[in-house]
Amino acid sequence: MDLTGRTIAITGASSGIGEATARACAAAGAAVALGARRADRIEALAARIEDEGGRAVALTTDVADERQARAFVEHAYEQLGGLDGLVNNAGVMLLGPVAGAPTDEWRRMIDVNLLGLLYCTHAALPVMLEAGRGDVVNVSSVAGRIAAAGSAVYNMTKWGVGAFSEALRQEVTKAGIRVTIIEPGAVSTELVDQNRPEIQDAIRSRFGDMRPLEADDIARAVVYALSQPSHVSVNEILVRPSDQTR
Ligand code: NDP
């Protein structure tokens, strides 16, 4: 899986799947731009990638802010000397029943999972269209295919990622831009920690003693899609832990 010479921007690179994807892309030879709000995390990751002989720039970004999302893509392009891949990975998962839910949690999910992805994609498309090539990789979820009680708004956002990605693919595929949806099952990351304590307990007891995936397991799927020859467009990859039933 060779990405030598490629320039790839990754949102949500400060932890979990985004961090693992950045390291995997850099190890495969790509120069990477790291976007997230926690500057200390992405700066440390960029330093680590550079120490290992790779090329990385840290760009502190809140993708929910359209200006910051646009600046992330523009600075990635300028500082990497091009942009031929965008991995829209930043996301939040705030679960719980619809009745009585704190509606600010809904806004956060819609702002990050949907609008953040849209802003970054919108900013990257002109560059990719002009180059006549590019990859947009959107991290959705099993929750983008199977809805469940307690996950309604998260389901809605990830369903949206899937619908948007397929429509976008039809718009840009003949212009040389490939669109890929990655749909992880349960992965051991910080994602659950953002939930209210009682919800965290409910999520953990739902998965019981299931062995979750590691972030690296998903990073390999992203690099697999990115490293295909140009005539091959991997549109969708669903990866679950072997003992995850739904
Ligand atoms: P983490 O919580 O470890 O990572 C989430 C990342 O998103 C962090 O880097 C965080 O950075 C970033 N992020 C959140 N809000 C913003 C924002 N406003 N602007 C910029 N970056 C932001 O979780 P995962 O690695 O698990 O999640 C990555 C993706 O994978 C998400 O889209 C998630 O929905 C998806 N996914 C995860 C699964 C799992 O089981 N873990 C299963 C299926 C899908 P920071 O806080 O520094 O801004």
Coordinates of N, CA, C and O and ligand atoms in Angstrom, one line a residue, residues 10-20 35-42 59-65 68 88-93 108 111-113 116-117 120 138-144 154 157-158 161 182-194 207 212-213 215 218 239 241 244, ligand 1:
I10 N -6.4 15.3 6.9 CA -7.2 14.4 7.7 C -7.8 15.2 8.9 O -7.0 15.8 9.7
T11 N -9.1 15.2 9.0 CA -9.7 15.9 10.1 C -9.9 14.9 11.3 O -10.0 13.7 11.1
G12 N -9.9 15.5 12.5 CA -10.1 14.6 13.6 C -8.8 13.8 13.9 O -8.9 12.6 14.3
A13 N -7.7 14.4 13.6 CA -6.4 13.6 13.7 C -5.8 13.6 15.0 O -4.7 13.1 15.2
S14 N -6.5 14.2 16.0 CA -5.9 14.3 17.4 C -6.0 13.0 18.2 O -5.4 12.9 19.3
S15 N -6.9 12.1 17.7 CA -7.0 10.9 18.5 C -7.7 9.8 17.6 O -8.1 10.1 16.5
G16 N -7.7 8.6 18.2 CA -8.5 7.5 17.6 C -8.2 7.2 16.1 O -7.0 7.1 15.7
I17 N -9.2 7.1 15.3 CA -9.1 6.7 13.9 C -8.3 7.7 13.1 O -7.5 7.3 12.2
G18 N -8.6 9.0 13.4 CA -7.9 10.0 12.6 C -6.4 10.0 12.8 O -5.6 10.1 11.9
E19 N -6.0 9.8 14.1 CA -4.6 9.8 14.4 C -3.9 8.5 13.8 O -2.9 8.6 13.2
A20 N -4.6 7.4 13.9 CA -4.1 6.2 13.3 C -4.0 6.3 11.8 O -3.0 5.8 11.2
G35 N -5.8 18.0 11.1 CA -6.8 19.0 11.6 C -7.5 18.5 12.9 O -7.9 17.3 12.9
A36 N -7.6 19.3 13.9 CA -8.4 19.0 15.1 C -8.3 20.3 16.0 O -7.5 21.2 15.7
R37 N -9.2 20.3 17.0 CA -9.1 21.5 17.9 C -8.0 21.4 18.9 O -7.5 22.4 19.3
R38 N -7.6 20.2 19.3 CA -6.6 20.1 20.4 C -5.2 20.2 19.7 O -4.6 19.3 19.2
A39 N -4.7 21.5 19.8 CA -3.4 21.8 19.1 C -2.3 21.0 19.7 O -1.4 20.5 18.9
D40 N -2.2 20.8 21.0 CA -1.1 20.0 21.6 C -1.0 18.6 21.0 O 0.1 18.1 20.7
R41 N -2.2 18.0 20.8 CA -2.2 16.6 20.3 C -1.7 16.5 18.9 O -0.9 15.7 18.6
I42 N -2.2 17.4 18.0 CA -1.8 17.3 16.6 C -0.3 17.8 16.4 O 0.4 17.3 15.6
L59 N -2.6 21.7 11.9 CA -3.4 22.9 11.6 C -4.6 22.8 12.6 O -5.6 22.1 12.3
T60 N -4.5 23.6 13.6 CA -5.6 23.6 14.6 C -6.9 24.1 13.9 O -6.9 25.2 13.3
T61 N -7.9 23.3 14.0 CA -9.2 23.6 13.3 C -10.4 23.1 14.0 O -10.4 22.0 14.5
D62 N -11.4 23.9 14.0 CA -12.7 23.5 14.4 C -13.5 23.4 13.1 O -13.9 24.4 12.5
V63 N -13.8 22.1 12.7 CA -14.5 22.0 11.4 C -15.9 22.5 11.4 O -16.5 22.6 10.3
A64 N -16.5 22.6 12.6 CA -17.9 23.1 12.6 C -18.0 24.6 12.3 O -19.1 25.1 12.1
D65 N -16.8 25.3 12.2 CA -16.8 26.7 11.8 C -16.4 26.7 10.3 O -15.2 26.3 10.0
Q68 N -12.9 28.2 9.5 CA -11.8 27.4 9.9 C -11.7 26.2 9.0 O -10.6 25.7 8.7
N88 N -12.4 13.0 5.7 CA -13.3 13.6 6.6 C -13.7 12.6 7.7 O -14.6 11.8 7.6
N89 N -12.9 12.7 8.8 CA -13.0 11.8 9.9 C -13.6 12.4 11.2 O -14.1 11.7 12.0
A90 N -13.4 13.7 11.4 CA -13.8 14.3 12.6 C -15.3 14.0 12.9 O -16.1 14.1 12.0
G91 N -15.6 13.6 14.1 CA -17.0 13.2 14.4 C -17.2 13.1 15.9 O -16.3 13.0 16.7
V92 N -18.5 13.3 16.3 CA -18.9 13.1 17.7 C -20.1 12.2 17.7 O -20.9 12.2 16.8
M93 N -20.2 11.4 18.7 CA -21.3 10.4 18.9 C -21.9 10.6 20.3 O -21.3 10.2 21.3
R108 N -24.3 19.7 18.1 CA -22.9 19.4 18.0 C -22.7 18.3 16.9 O -21.8 18.4 16.1
D111 N -23.4 19.8 13.4 CA -22.3 20.7 13.1 C -21.0 20.0 12.7 O -20.3 20.4 11.7
V112 N -20.6 19.0 13.4 CA -19.3 18.3 13.1 C -19.5 17.2 12.1 O -18.8 17.2 11.0
N113 N -20.4 16.3 12.3 CA -20.5 15.1 11.5 C -21.0 15.4 10.1 O -20.6 14.8 9.1
G116 N -19.4 20.0 9.1 CA -17.9 20.0 9.1 C -17.4 19.3 7.8 O -16.5 19.7 7.1
L117 N -18.0 18.1 7.6 CA -17.6 17.3 6.4 C -18.0 18.0 5.1 O -17.2 18.0 4.2
C120 N -15.4 21.1 4.6 CA -14.1 20.7 4.1 C -14.2 20.1 2.7 O -13.3 20.4 1.9
N138 N -14.9 9.6 3.4 CA -15.8 10.1 4.5 C -16.0 8.9 5.5 O -16.4 7.8 5.1
V139 N -15.7 9.2 6.7 CA -15.9 8.2 7.8 C -17.3 8.3 8.3 O -17.7 9.2 8.9
S140 N -18.1 7.3 7.9 CA -19.4 7.1 8.4 C -19.4 6.1 9.5 O -18.6 6.2 10.4
S141 N -20.2 5.1 9.5 CA -20.3 4.2 10.6 C -21.3 3.0 10.2 O -22.1 3.2 9.3
V142 N -21.2 1.9 11.0 CA -22.3 0.9 10.9 C -23.6 1.7 11.2 O -24.7 1.3 10.7
A143 N -23.5 2.7 12.1 CA -24.7 3.5 12.4 C -25.3 4.3 11.2 O -26.3 4.9 11.3
G144 N -24.6 4.3 10.1 CA -25.1 4.9 8.9 C -25.9 3.8 8.1 O -26.4 4.2 7.0
Y154 N -27.4 10.5 15.9 CA -26.2 10.0 15.4 C -26.4 9.2 14.1 O -25.8 9.4 13.1
T157 N -27.1 11.5 11.3 CA -25.9 12.2 10.7 C -25.1 11.2 9.8 O -24.7 11.6 8.7
K158 N -25.0 10.0 10.3 CA -24.2 9.0 9.5 C -24.9 8.6 8.3 O -24.3 8.3 7.2
V161 N -24.2 11.2 5.9 CA -22.8 11.0 5.3 C -22.9 10.1 4.1 O -22.3 10.3 3.0
I182 N -16.2 5.0 4.6 CA -15.7 4.0 5.6 C -16.7 3.8 6.7 O -17.1 4.8 7.3
E183 N -17.1 2.6 7.0 CA -18.1 2.4 8.0 C -17.6 1.4 9.1 O -17.7 0.2 9.0
P184 N -17.0 2.0 10.1 CA -16.5 1.2 11.2 C -17.6 0.7 12.1 O -18.6 1.4 12.3
G185 N -17.4 -0.5 12.6 CA -18.2 -1.0 13.8 C -17.5 -0.4 15.0 O -16.9 0.7 15.0
A186 N -17.6 -1.1 16.1 CA -17.1 -0.6 17.4 C -15.5 -0.6 17.4 O -14.9 -1.6 17.1
V187 N -15.0 0.6 17.6 CA -13.5 0.8 17.6 C -13.2 1.4 19.0 O -13.8 2.3 19.5
S188 N -12.1 0.9 19.6 CA -11.6 1.4 20.9 C -10.9 2.8 20.7 O -9.8 2.8 20.2
T189 N -11.7 3.8 21.0 CA -11.2 5.2 20.9 C -11.7 6.0 22.0 O -12.4 5.5 22.9
E190 N -11.6 7.4 21.9 CA -12.2 8.3 22.9 C -13.6 8.6 22.6 O -14.2 9.5 23.4
L191 N -14.2 8.1 21.6 CA -15.5 8.5 21.1 C -16.6 8.5 22.2 O -17.4 9.4 22.3
V192 N -16.7 7.4 22.9 CA -17.7 7.2 23.9 C -17.6 8.2 25.1 O -18.6 8.6 25.7
D193 N -16.3 8.6 25.4 CA -16.0 9.4 26.5 C -16.8 10.8 26.5 O -16.8 11.5 27.6
Q194 N -17.2 11.2 25.3 CA -17.9 12.5 25.2 C -19.3 12.5 25.8 O -19.9 13.5 25.9
F207 N -22.2 -3.4 24.7 CA -21.2 -4.1 24.0 C -20.6 -5.2 24.8 O -19.9 -6.1 24.3
P212 N -13.4 -4.9 20.7 CA -13.6 -3.9 19.7 C -12.4 -3.9 18.7 O -11.3 -4.5 19.0
L213 N -12.6 -3.2 17.6 CA -11.5 -3.0 16.7 C -10.5 -2.0 17.3 O -10.9 -1.2 18.2
A215 N -8.0 1.3 16.3 CA -8.0 2.4 15.3 C -7.2 2.0 14.1 O -7.5 2.3 12.9
I218 N -9.0 0.3 11.2 CA -9.7 1.2 10.3 C -8.7 2.0 9.4 O -8.9 2.2 8.2
V239 N -16.4 -2.4 8.2 CA -15.5 -3.2 9.0 C -16.1 -3.3 10.4 O -16.2 -2.3 11.1
P241 N -15.9 -5.5 14.3 CA -15.3 -6.6 15.0 C -15.9 -7.9 14.7 O -17.2 -8.0 14.5
Q244 N -19.1 -8.6 16.7 CA -20.2 -7.6 16.7 C -21.4 -8.1 15.8 O -21.2 -8.2 14.6
Ligands
NDP1 P1 -12.3 10.1 18.8 O1 -13.2 10.8 19.8 O2 -11.1 9.4 19.3 O3 -11.9 11.1 17.7 C1 -12.7 12.1 17.2 C2 -11.9 13.1 16.5 O4 -12.8 14.1 16.0 C3 -10.9 13.8 17.5 O5 -9.7 13.9 16.8 C4 -11.5 15.2 17.7 O6 -10.5 16.2 17.8 C5 -12.2 15.4 16.3 N1 -13.2 16.4 16.4 C6 -14.4 16.4 17.2 N2 -15.0 17.6 17.0 C7 -14.3 18.3 16.2 C8 -14.4 19.6 15.6 N3 -15.4 20.4 15.9 N4 -13.4 20.1 14.8 C9 -12.4 19.3 14.5 N5 -12.2 18.1 14.9 C10 -13.1 17.6 15.8 O7 -13.2 9.1 18.1 P2 -13.0 8.1 16.8 O8 -11.6 8.1 16.4 O9 -13.7 6.9 17.1 O10 -13.9 8.9 15.7 C11 -13.5 9.2 14.4 C12 -14.7 9.0 13.5 O11 -15.0 7.6 13.4 C13 -16.0 9.7 13.8 O12 -16.5 10.3 12.7 C14 -16.9 8.6 14.4 O13 -18.2 8.9 14.2 C15 -16.4 7.5 13.5 N6 -16.8 6.1 14.0 C16 -16.2 5.7 15.2 C17 -16.6 4.5 15.7 C18 -16.0 4.0 17.0 O14 -16.5 2.9 17.5 N7 -15.0 4.6 17.6 C19 -17.5 3.6 15.0 C20 -18.0 4.2 13.8 C21 -17.6 5.4 13.3 P3 -10.6 17.4 18.8 O15 -11.4 17.0 20.0 O16 -9.1 17.6 19.2 O17 -11.1 18.5 18.0

